[in-house]
Structures are given as structure tokens and as C-alpha cells.
Amino acid sequence: EDKVVQSPLSLVVHEGDTVTLNCSYEVTNFRSLLWYKQEKKAPTFLFMLTSSGIEKKSGRLSSILDKKELFSILNITATQTGDSAVYLCAVGPNDYKLSFGAGTTVTVRA
Amino acid sequence: GAGVSQSPSNKVTEKGKDVELRCDPISGHTALYWYRQSLGQGLEFLIYFQGNSAPDKSGLPSDRFSAERTGGSVSTLTIQRTQQEDSAVYLCASSLAGLATDTQYFGPGTRLTVL
């Protein structure tokens, strides 16, 4: 059975701190790993990673994939209160079916 | 352009009633997905439509759940004889061609509460 495990389950930081979120996976057939930010209901797409060692960056967010050790990290630097959300990791074992982790809840306090 | 839309945004129903949830995907997207997110849980895949191919229903939790996609666009998820454990947020997503490298764009979801 495919497994996607995210850690920590939740964390609380202060504005300006850096956070690192982890996602490890075990899937039968890996194609890509995706990160989403979920506020209220709909997840919004952040990154798609398909190759090891290539860092993707978008503003204060960055992510990297290690296909040998089967994990990815998502970093958020200089956190702001607007970064408070649930961050979801998903792995695509085939062309269309994503297996999601339970998410990491990030709370950024002013 | 317009994103994925879902209706209703909230639905409260009594145990044993049937409910219908609607999803309008992004125009031109051939792939459509339904997911369920229970409180404190990750997203759970329910069903996948791709063009005119037979849908992948492998994630549907029971035969009380069914889904249709008419004309390759709008989709309806139907839950018959609802149970309290069906309470969750039901999310719909669409993507351009259904490839793993395609981005899935999510709708705002329907929060279903079964009393």
C-alpha cells in the first residue's frame, strides 16, 4: 500500500522564523511529488518535483526532492502570518492518482 | 480564467437521505478528480475521469457512492442513504490531460454534514 508521511503534524513559530516541513513516501511507482498549501478548504498548488537534487524556489518558499532516500522538504524562510495553513504533500504513483499525506499545520504568530 | 467551481459550498442532511454534489472543471481540462477530506485526515482519492474513457472508481468507499461526468465537463457525485461517517469536505479537481506531471487545480469544496 502506498504511504505518504508528513512531519511534524503541527508547529507554531513566530514571524521571521524559518520552518522546514518533511514528507517521506513509499509508493509502488513514483512519478512526481507535489506540495500544496491549504487554507480553509481548497489546496493551492506550490511545487511539483520530479528530479532529485534540483531545488524549486518561489519567493520565500523552496523545496527539494531526494529520490534515493524517498523524501522531500519544504522550507519557508522569514515566515509571515499569511503563511499559516496546512501544507500537504502528495505523490503521484501513476498518471492520475495522487496519494496525500495528512498534512502539517503551520501557525505563525505575530 | 475561471477556476474549478463546486456547489453547494455547504450541505447539511439527515442520515439516510441522498445528496448530490456538483463540480464544474476548468474549461478544456480533460481530467477530473473527486477527493474526500475527513476532519484531521489527508485527502482521500475517490474517482477519476479522463476524457471518454471509463472512470477509475477504485477509491469509492462503498456502492452508495457514484459519480457521473456529462459531456466531458460537469460532474456530479451522488451519495445515497448517507451515513454520519460520510461527513467530510468533498473536493473536486481538474487537470489538463490527467498526467502525473500536470497540475491539479482544486475547487473550494463542499462541506457535507450528515446529522
Coordinates of C-alpha atoms in Angstrom, one line a residue:
Chain A
E1 CA 0.0 0.0 0.0
D2 CA 1.3 3.5 -0.9
K3 CA 2.3 5.6 2.1
V4 CA 3.0 9.3 2.4
V5 CA 4.0 10.5 5.8
Q6 CA 4.4 14.2 6.8
S7 CA 6.2 15.6 9.8
P8 CA 5.8 17.3 12.1
L9 CA 2.0 17.1 12.3
S10 CA 1.9 20.7 13.5
L11 CA 4.2 23.5 14.6
V12 CA 3.9 27.0 15.9
V13 CA 6.5 29.7 15.1
H14 CA 7.0 33.4 15.3
E15 CA 7.1 35.8 12.4
G16 CA 10.5 35.8 10.8
D17 CA 11.4 32.2 11.8
T18 CA 12.3 29.6 9.2
V19 CA 10.3 26.3 9.1
T20 CA 11.2 23.0 7.5
L21 CA 8.5 20.5 6.6
N22 CA 9.2 16.9 5.8
C23 CA 7.5 14.4 3.5
S24 CA 8.6 10.8 3.2
Y25 CA 6.9 8.3 0.9
E26 CA 6.8 4.7 -0.1
V27 CA 5.0 4.1 -3.4
T28 CA 5.0 1.4 -5.9
N29 CA 5.6 3.6 -8.9
F30 CA 6.8 7.1 -8.4
R31 CA 6.2 9.8 -11.0
S32 CA 6.2 13.1 -9.1
L33 CA 5.8 14.7 -5.7
L34 CA 3.7 17.8 -5.2
W35 CA 3.3 20.3 -2.4
Y36 CA 0.1 22.2 -1.7
K37 CA -0.9 24.9 0.7
Q38 CA -4.4 24.5 2.1
E39 CA -6.2 27.4 3.7
K40 CA -9.9 26.9 4.6
K41 CA -10.9 24.3 2.0
A42 CA -9.2 24.3 -1.4
P43 CA -5.5 23.3 -1.7
T44 CA -3.4 25.6 -3.9
F45 CA -0.5 24.3 -5.8
L46 CA 3.0 25.2 -4.7
F47 CA 5.6 22.9 -6.3
M48 CA 5.9 19.8 -8.5
L49 CA 9.2 17.8 -8.1
T50 CA 10.2 15.0 -10.4
S51 CA 14.0 15.0 -10.2
S52 CA 16.4 14.6 -7.3
G53 CA 18.6 17.4 -6.1
I54 CA 17.0 20.2 -8.1
E55 CA 15.7 23.0 -5.8
K56 CA 12.5 24.7 -6.7
K57 CA 12.0 28.2 -5.4
S58 CA 9.1 30.6 -5.2
G59 CA 9.7 33.7 -3.2
R60 CA 10.4 32.6 0.4
L61 CA 9.4 29.0 -0.3
S62 CA 11.7 26.3 -1.6
S63 CA 11.6 22.6 -2.0
I64 CA 13.9 19.7 -2.9
L65 CA 13.4 16.0 -3.5
D66 CA 15.7 13.1 -2.7
K67 CA 14.5 10.1 -4.7
K68 CA 17.2 7.8 -3.2
E69 CA 16.1 8.4 0.4
L70 CA 12.4 8.9 -0.7
F71 CA 11.7 12.2 0.9
S72 CA 11.2 15.9 0.2
I73 CA 11.4 19.0 2.3
L74 CA 9.6 22.3 2.0
N75 CA 11.3 25.4 3.5
I76 CA 9.7 28.6 4.4
T77 CA 12.0 31.5 5.3
A78 CA 11.1 34.8 7.1
T79 CA 7.7 33.4 7.9
Q80 CA 4.7 35.7 7.9
T81 CA 1.2 35.3 9.5
G82 CA -0.1 34.7 6.0
D83 CA 1.9 31.5 5.8
S84 CA -0.3 29.9 8.5
A85 CA -2.0 27.0 6.7
V86 CA -1.9 23.2 6.3
Y87 CA 0.8 22.1 3.9
L88 CA 0.0 19.0 2.0
C89 CA 2.5 16.6 0.3
A90 CA 1.2 14.3 -2.4
V91 CA 2.9 11.7 -4.5
G92 CA 1.7 10.6 -7.9
P93 CA 2.4 6.9 -8.3
N94 CA 0.8 6.8 -11.7
D95 CA -0.6 9.2 -14.3
Y96 CA -3.6 10.4 -12.3
K97 CA -3.9 9.1 -8.8
L98 CA -2.4 11.2 -6.0
S99 CA -1.7 9.8 -2.6
F100 CA -1.8 12.6 0.0
G101 CA -0.2 12.9 3.4
A102 CA -2.2 14.1 6.4
G103 CA -0.6 17.5 6.2
T104 CA 1.5 19.7 8.5
T105 CA -0.4 22.6 10.2
V106 CA 1.8 25.7 10.5
T107 CA 0.8 28.5 12.7
V108 CA 2.8 31.7 12.5
R109 CA 2.3 34.1 15.4
A110 CA 2.9 37.8 15.1
Chain B
G1 CA -9.9 32.3 -16.5
A2 CA -12.4 30.8 -14.1
G3 CA -11.2 28.1 -11.8
V4 CA -12.9 24.9 -10.6
S5 CA -16.3 25.6 -9.0
Q6 CA -18.3 23.4 -6.7
S7 CA -21.8 23.6 -5.4
P8 CA -23.2 23.7 -2.8
S9 CA -20.5 25.0 -0.6
N10 CA -22.2 23.5 2.4
K11 CA -24.8 20.8 2.7
V12 CA -26.5 19.6 5.9
T13 CA -28.6 16.5 5.5
E14 CA -30.2 13.8 7.6
K15 CA -28.9 10.3 7.9
G16 CA -30.5 8.1 5.2
K17 CA -31.1 10.9 2.6
D18 CA -29.4 11.1 -0.8
V19 CA -27.2 14.0 -1.7
E20 CA -25.7 15.3 -5.0
L21 CA -22.6 17.4 -5.2
R22 CA -21.6 19.2 -8.3
C23 CA -18.3 20.1 -9.9
D24 CA -17.6 22.4 -12.9
P25 CA -14.0 21.9 -14.0
I26 CA -11.8 24.4 -15.8
S27 CA -12.8 24.7 -19.4
G28 CA -10.6 22.5 -21.6
H29 CA -9.4 20.2 -18.8
T30 CA -10.0 16.6 -19.8
A31 CA -9.2 15.1 -16.4
L32 CA -11.5 15.4 -13.3
Y33 CA -11.0 14.0 -9.8
W34 CA -13.0 13.7 -6.7
Y35 CA -11.4 13.6 -3.3
R36 CA -12.7 13.4 0.3
Q37 CA -11.1 15.0 3.3
S38 CA -12.3 14.0 6.7
L39 CA -11.5 16.0 9.8
G40 CA -7.8 15.8 10.6
Q41 CA -7.2 13.4 7.7
G42 CA -5.4 13.7 4.4
L43 CA -7.1 13.8 1.0
E44 CA -8.6 10.5 0.0
F45 CA -8.9 9.8 -3.7
L46 CA -12.4 8.8 -4.8
I47 CA -12.8 8.7 -8.5
Y48 CA -11.1 9.9 -11.7
F49 CA -12.5 10.8 -15.1
Q50 CA -10.3 11.2 -18.2
G51 CA -12.0 12.2 -21.5
N52 CA -14.3 9.5 -22.8
S53 CA -12.5 6.6 -21.0
A54 CA -14.2 4.5 -18.4
P55 CA -13.7 6.2 -15.0
D56 CA -11.4 4.8 -12.3
K57 CA -13.8 4.2 -9.4
S58 CA -11.3 2.4 -7.2
G59 CA -11.4 4.9 -4.4
L60 CA -15.1 4.9 -3.9
P61 CA -15.7 3.7 -0.3
S62 CA -19.0 1.8 -0.9
D63 CA -21.6 1.2 -3.5
R64 CA -23.6 4.1 -2.0
F65 CA -21.2 6.4 -3.8
S66 CA -21.4 7.0 -7.6
A67 CA -20.3 9.8 -9.9
E68 CA -21.1 10.9 -13.4
R69 CA -19.5 13.3 -15.8
T70 CA -21.8 14.5 -18.6
G71 CA -20.4 15.7 -21.9
G72 CA -16.9 15.6 -20.6
S73 CA -17.4 18.6 -18.4
V74 CA -19.6 18.9 -15.4
S75 CA -19.5 16.1 -12.8
T76 CA -21.9 15.0 -10.1
L77 CA -21.0 12.9 -7.1
T78 CA -24.0 11.2 -5.6
I79 CA -24.1 9.7 -2.1
Q80 CA -27.2 7.5 -1.4
R81 CA -28.5 6.7 2.0
T82 CA -26.0 9.0 3.7
Q83 CA -24.3 7.9 6.9
Q84 CA -22.7 10.0 9.6
E85 CA -19.2 8.8 8.6
D86 CA -19.8 10.4 5.1
S87 CA -19.4 13.8 6.8
A88 CA -16.4 15.4 5.2
V89 CA -15.3 18.1 2.8
Y90 CA -15.6 16.8 -0.8
L91 CA -13.1 18.3 -3.1
C92 CA -13.1 18.3 -6.9
A93 CA -10.0 18.9 -9.1
S94 CA -9.3 19.1 -12.8
S95 CA -6.1 18.9 -14.8
L96 CA -5.3 19.4 -18.4
A97 CA -4.6 15.8 -19.5
G98 CA -4.5 13.7 -16.3
L99 CA -0.8 13.1 -16.4
A100 CA 1.1 13.0 -13.1
T101 CA 3.1 16.0 -14.2
D102 CA 0.0 18.0 -14.8
T103 CA -1.0 20.3 -12.0
Q104 CA -4.3 19.5 -10.4
Y105 CA -6.4 22.6 -9.7
F106 CA -8.8 22.3 -6.8
G107 CA -12.2 23.7 -6.3
P108 CA -13.3 25.2 -3.0
G109 CA -15.0 22.0 -1.9
T110 CA -18.4 21.1 -0.5
R111 CA -18.7 20.6 3.3
L112 CA -21.1 17.8 3.9
T113 CA -22.6 17.3 7.4
V114 CA -24.8 14.2 8.0
L115 CA -26.8 14.5 11.2

